[in-house]
mmCIF file of C-alpha atoms in Angstrom:
data_model
loop_
_atom_site.group_PDB
_atom_site.id
_atom_site.type_symbol
_atom_site.label_atom_id
_atom_site.label_comp_id
_atom_site.label_asym_id
_atom_site.label_seq_id
_atom_site.Cartn_x
_atom_site.Cartn_y
_atom_site.Cartn_z
ATOM 1 C CA MET C 1498 0.000 0.000 0.000
ATOM 2 C CA ILE C 1499 1.152 3.525 -0.714
ATOM 3 C CA LEU C 1500 1.343 5.156 2.694
ATOM 4 C CA LEU C 1501 1.135 8.736 1.385
ATOM 5 C CA THR C 1502 -0.791 9.913 -1.628
ATOM 6 C CA PRO C 1503 0.435 13.133 -3.288
ATOM 7 C CA ASP C 1504 -2.466 15.047 -1.676
ATOM 8 C CA LEU C 1505 -1.683 13.751 1.828
ATOM 9 C CA ARG C 1506 2.020 14.465 1.329
ATOM 10 C CA GLU C 1507 1.282 18.068 0.334
ATOM 11 C CA ARG C 1508 -1.060 18.611 3.289
ATOM 12 C CA LEU C 1509 1.558 17.250 5.696
ATOM 13 C CA LEU C 1510 4.301 19.380 4.128
ATOM 14 C CA ALA C 1511 2.087 22.484 4.362
ATOM 15 C CA ASN C 1512 1.551 21.812 8.073
ATOM 16 C CA GLY C 1513 5.284 21.213 8.481
ATOM 17 C CA ARG C 1514 5.954 24.695 7.128
ATOM 18 C CA ARG C 1515 3.732 26.098 9.895
ATOM 19 C CA ARG C 1516 5.245 24.480 12.959
ATOM 20 C CA GLY C 1517 3.998 25.178 16.424
ATOM 21 C CA LEU C 1518 0.309 25.136 15.516
ATOM 22 C CA ASP C 1519 -2.180 22.595 16.833
ATOM 23 C CA HIS C 1520 -2.835 20.870 13.500
ATOM 24 C CA VAL C 1521 -5.571 18.361 12.848
ATOM 25 C CA PRO C 1522 -4.051 14.930 12.085
ATOM 26 C CA VAL C 1523 -3.840 14.352 8.346
ATOM 27 C CA VAL C 1524 -3.270 10.611 8.278
ATOM 28 C CA LYS C 1525 -3.496 7.537 10.491
ATOM 29 C CA PHE C 1526 -1.153 4.584 10.042
ATOM 30 C CA PHE C 1527 -1.581 1.238 11.797
ATOM 31 C CA ASN C 1528 -0.144 -2.238 12.150
ATOM 32 C CA PRO C 1529 -2.866 -4.584 10.821
ATOM 33 C CA LEU C 1530 -1.484 -7.508 12.818
ATOM 34 C CA GLY C 1531 -0.816 -5.990 16.212
ATOM 35 C CA ILE C 1532 0.242 -3.014 18.204
ATOM 36 C CA GLY C 1533 1.169 0.236 16.503
ATOM 37 C CA THR C 1534 -0.848 3.330 15.614
ATOM 38 C CA TRP C 1535 0.462 6.665 14.347
ATOM 39 C CA LEU C 1536 -1.381 9.954 13.767
ATOM 40 C CA ALA C 1537 0.690 12.321 11.624
ATOM 41 C CA THR C 1538 0.146 16.061 11.445
ATOM 42 C CA GLU C 1539 3.346 17.288 9.747
ATOM 43 C CA LEU C 1540 6.062 16.201 7.315
ATOM 44 C CA ASP C 1541 9.528 17.787 7.191
ATOM 45 C CA GLU C 1542 10.972 19.018 3.911
ATOM 46 C CA ASP C 1543 13.241 15.929 3.933
ATOM 47 C CA GLY C 1544 10.143 13.960 2.887
ATOM 48 C CA ASP C 1545 10.761 11.370 5.602
ATOM 49 C CA THR C 1546 10.355 12.848 9.077
ATOM 50 C CA LEU C 1547 6.755 12.890 10.237
ATOM 51 C CA PHE C 1548 5.493 14.515 13.435
ATOM 52 C CA GLY C 1549 2.515 13.438 15.469
ATOM 53 C CA LEU C 1550 1.266 10.995 18.059
ATOM 54 C CA ALA C 1551 2.595 7.437 18.038
ATOM 55 C CA ASP C 1552 1.405 4.498 20.117
ATOM 56 C CA LEU C 1553 3.574 1.400 20.299
ATOM 57 C CA GLY C 1554 2.190 0.404 23.685
ATOM 58 C CA CYS C 1555 2.415 3.842 25.238
ATOM 59 C CA PRO C 1556 1.299 7.014 23.412
ATOM 60 C CA GLU C 1557 4.104 9.493 22.724
ATOM 61 C CA LEU C 1558 4.297 12.803 20.899
ATOM 62 C CA GLY C 1559 7.254 13.153 18.575
ATOM 63 C CA SER C 1560 8.845 12.400 15.229
ATOM 64 C CA PHE C 1561 8.901 9.143 13.299
ATOM 65 C CA SER C 1562 10.253 8.002 9.958
ATOM 66 C CA LEU C 1563 8.058 7.327 6.941
ATOM 67 C CA GLU C 1564 10.885 5.284 5.414
ATOM 68 C CA GLU C 1565 11.097 3.088 8.517
ATOM 69 C CA MET C 1566 7.354 2.478 8.497
ATOM 70 C CA GLN C 1567 7.473 1.569 4.797
ATOM 71 C CA SER C 1568 10.320 -0.884 5.437
ATOM 72 C CA ILE C 1569 8.542 -2.869 8.172
ATOM 73 C CA GLU C 1570 7.868 -6.395 6.979
ATOM 74 C CA LEU C 1571 5.106 -8.169 8.873
ATOM 75 C CA PRO C 1572 4.072 -11.818 8.566
ATOM 76 C CA LEU C 1573 2.016 -12.878 5.559
ATOM 77 C CA GLY C 1574 3.734 -10.267 3.391
ATOM 78 C CA MET C 1575 1.934 -7.433 5.113
ATOM 79 C CA GLY C 1576 3.238 -4.047 6.228
ATOM 80 C CA ILE C 1577 2.129 -0.895 7.987
ATOM 81 C CA GLU C 1578 -1.060 0.437 6.417
ATOM 82 C CA ARG C 1579 -2.861 3.749 6.088
ATOM 83 C CA ASP C 1580 -6.419 3.969 7.371
ATOM 84 C CA ILE C 1581 -8.143 5.139 4.198
ATOM 85 C CA LEU C 1582 -11.350 5.952 6.117
ATOM 86 C CA PHE C 1583 -9.682 8.122 8.762
ATOM 87 C CA GLU C 1584 -10.888 11.725 8.851
ATOM 88 C CA ALA C 1585 -9.807 13.729 11.861
ATOM 89 C CA GLU C 1586 -12.206 16.293 13.246
ATOM 90 C CA PHE C 1587 -10.165 17.593 16.179
ATOM 91 C CA PRO C 1588 -6.700 19.119 16.609
ATOM 92 C CA LEU C 1589 -3.854 16.926 17.803
ATOM 93 C CA SER C 1590 -4.125 18.296 21.370
ATOM 94 C CA VAL C 1591 -7.492 16.534 21.738
ATOM 95 C CA TYR C 1592 -6.007 13.206 20.638
ATOM 96 C CA ILE C 1593 -3.096 13.720 23.048
ATOM 97 C CA GLU C 1594 -5.376 14.377 26.026
ATOM 98 C CA ALA C 1595 -7.610 11.428 25.136
ATOM 99 C CA ALA C 1596 -4.530 9.187 24.860
ATOM 100 C CA ARG C 1597 -3.216 10.384 28.230
ATOM 101 C CA ALA C 1598 -6.533 9.538 29.863
ATOM 102 C CA SER C 1599 -6.946 6.119 28.257
ATOM 103 C CA GLY C 1600 -3.353 4.960 27.788
ATOM 104 C CA HIS C 1601 -3.745 4.517 24.030
ATOM 105 C CA ILE C 1602 -4.688 6.507 20.926
ATOM 106 C CA VAL C 1603 -8.434 7.097 20.888
ATOM 107 C CA ILE C 1604 -10.283 7.726 17.634
ATOM 108 C CA ASP C 1605 -13.941 7.254 18.558
ATOM 109 C CA GLN C 1606 -15.823 10.507 18.068
ATOM 110 C CA ARG C 1607 -17.812 10.395 21.311
ATOM 111 C CA SER C 1608 -14.702 10.179 23.494
ATOM 112 C CA LEU C 1609 -12.903 12.834 21.468
ATOM 113 C CA ARG C 1610 -15.865 15.225 21.665
ATOM 114 C CA ALA C 1611 -15.926 14.825 25.462
ATOM 115 C CA VAL C 1612 -12.194 15.630 25.669
ATOM 116 C CA ALA C 1613 -12.569 18.597 23.303
ATOM 117 C CA LEU C 1614 -15.421 19.959 25.412
ATOM 118 C CA ALA C 1615 -13.390 19.535 28.625
ATOM 119 C CA LEU C 1616 -10.420 21.335 27.063
ATOM 120 C CA GLN C 1617 -12.715 24.118 25.888
ATOM 121 C CA ARG C 1618 -14.117 24.517 29.401
ATOM 122 C CA GLU C 1619 -10.575 24.762 30.756
ATOM 123 C CA GLY C 1620 -9.801 27.429 28.194
ATOM 124 C CA LEU C 1621 -7.092 25.378 26.453
#
């Protein structure tokens, strides 16, 4: 599977040119056979370094390599995949807070709305 379409790549690069903002995740990657979820908001000009929220058992904010994800060889000839149905509605800060509360990346809309509302009430 192609992990980044030209449109997704351009959106990530555009966000990468505007660092420091609370971007909405552009793409979700996942391991179809086990643990591993990544939400990417930005791509560096090097075309490899993504920024976002990664969960390999414990959610962490930081950078990760597109090339490394593409090179992962899973059993049955599978690899890391892109969730083609993923459409983020909230900025990354909401996903971060939801992950802190639950211990893993949360993508269900009801939970995310509750976190977004709580953050709004706190003025964040």
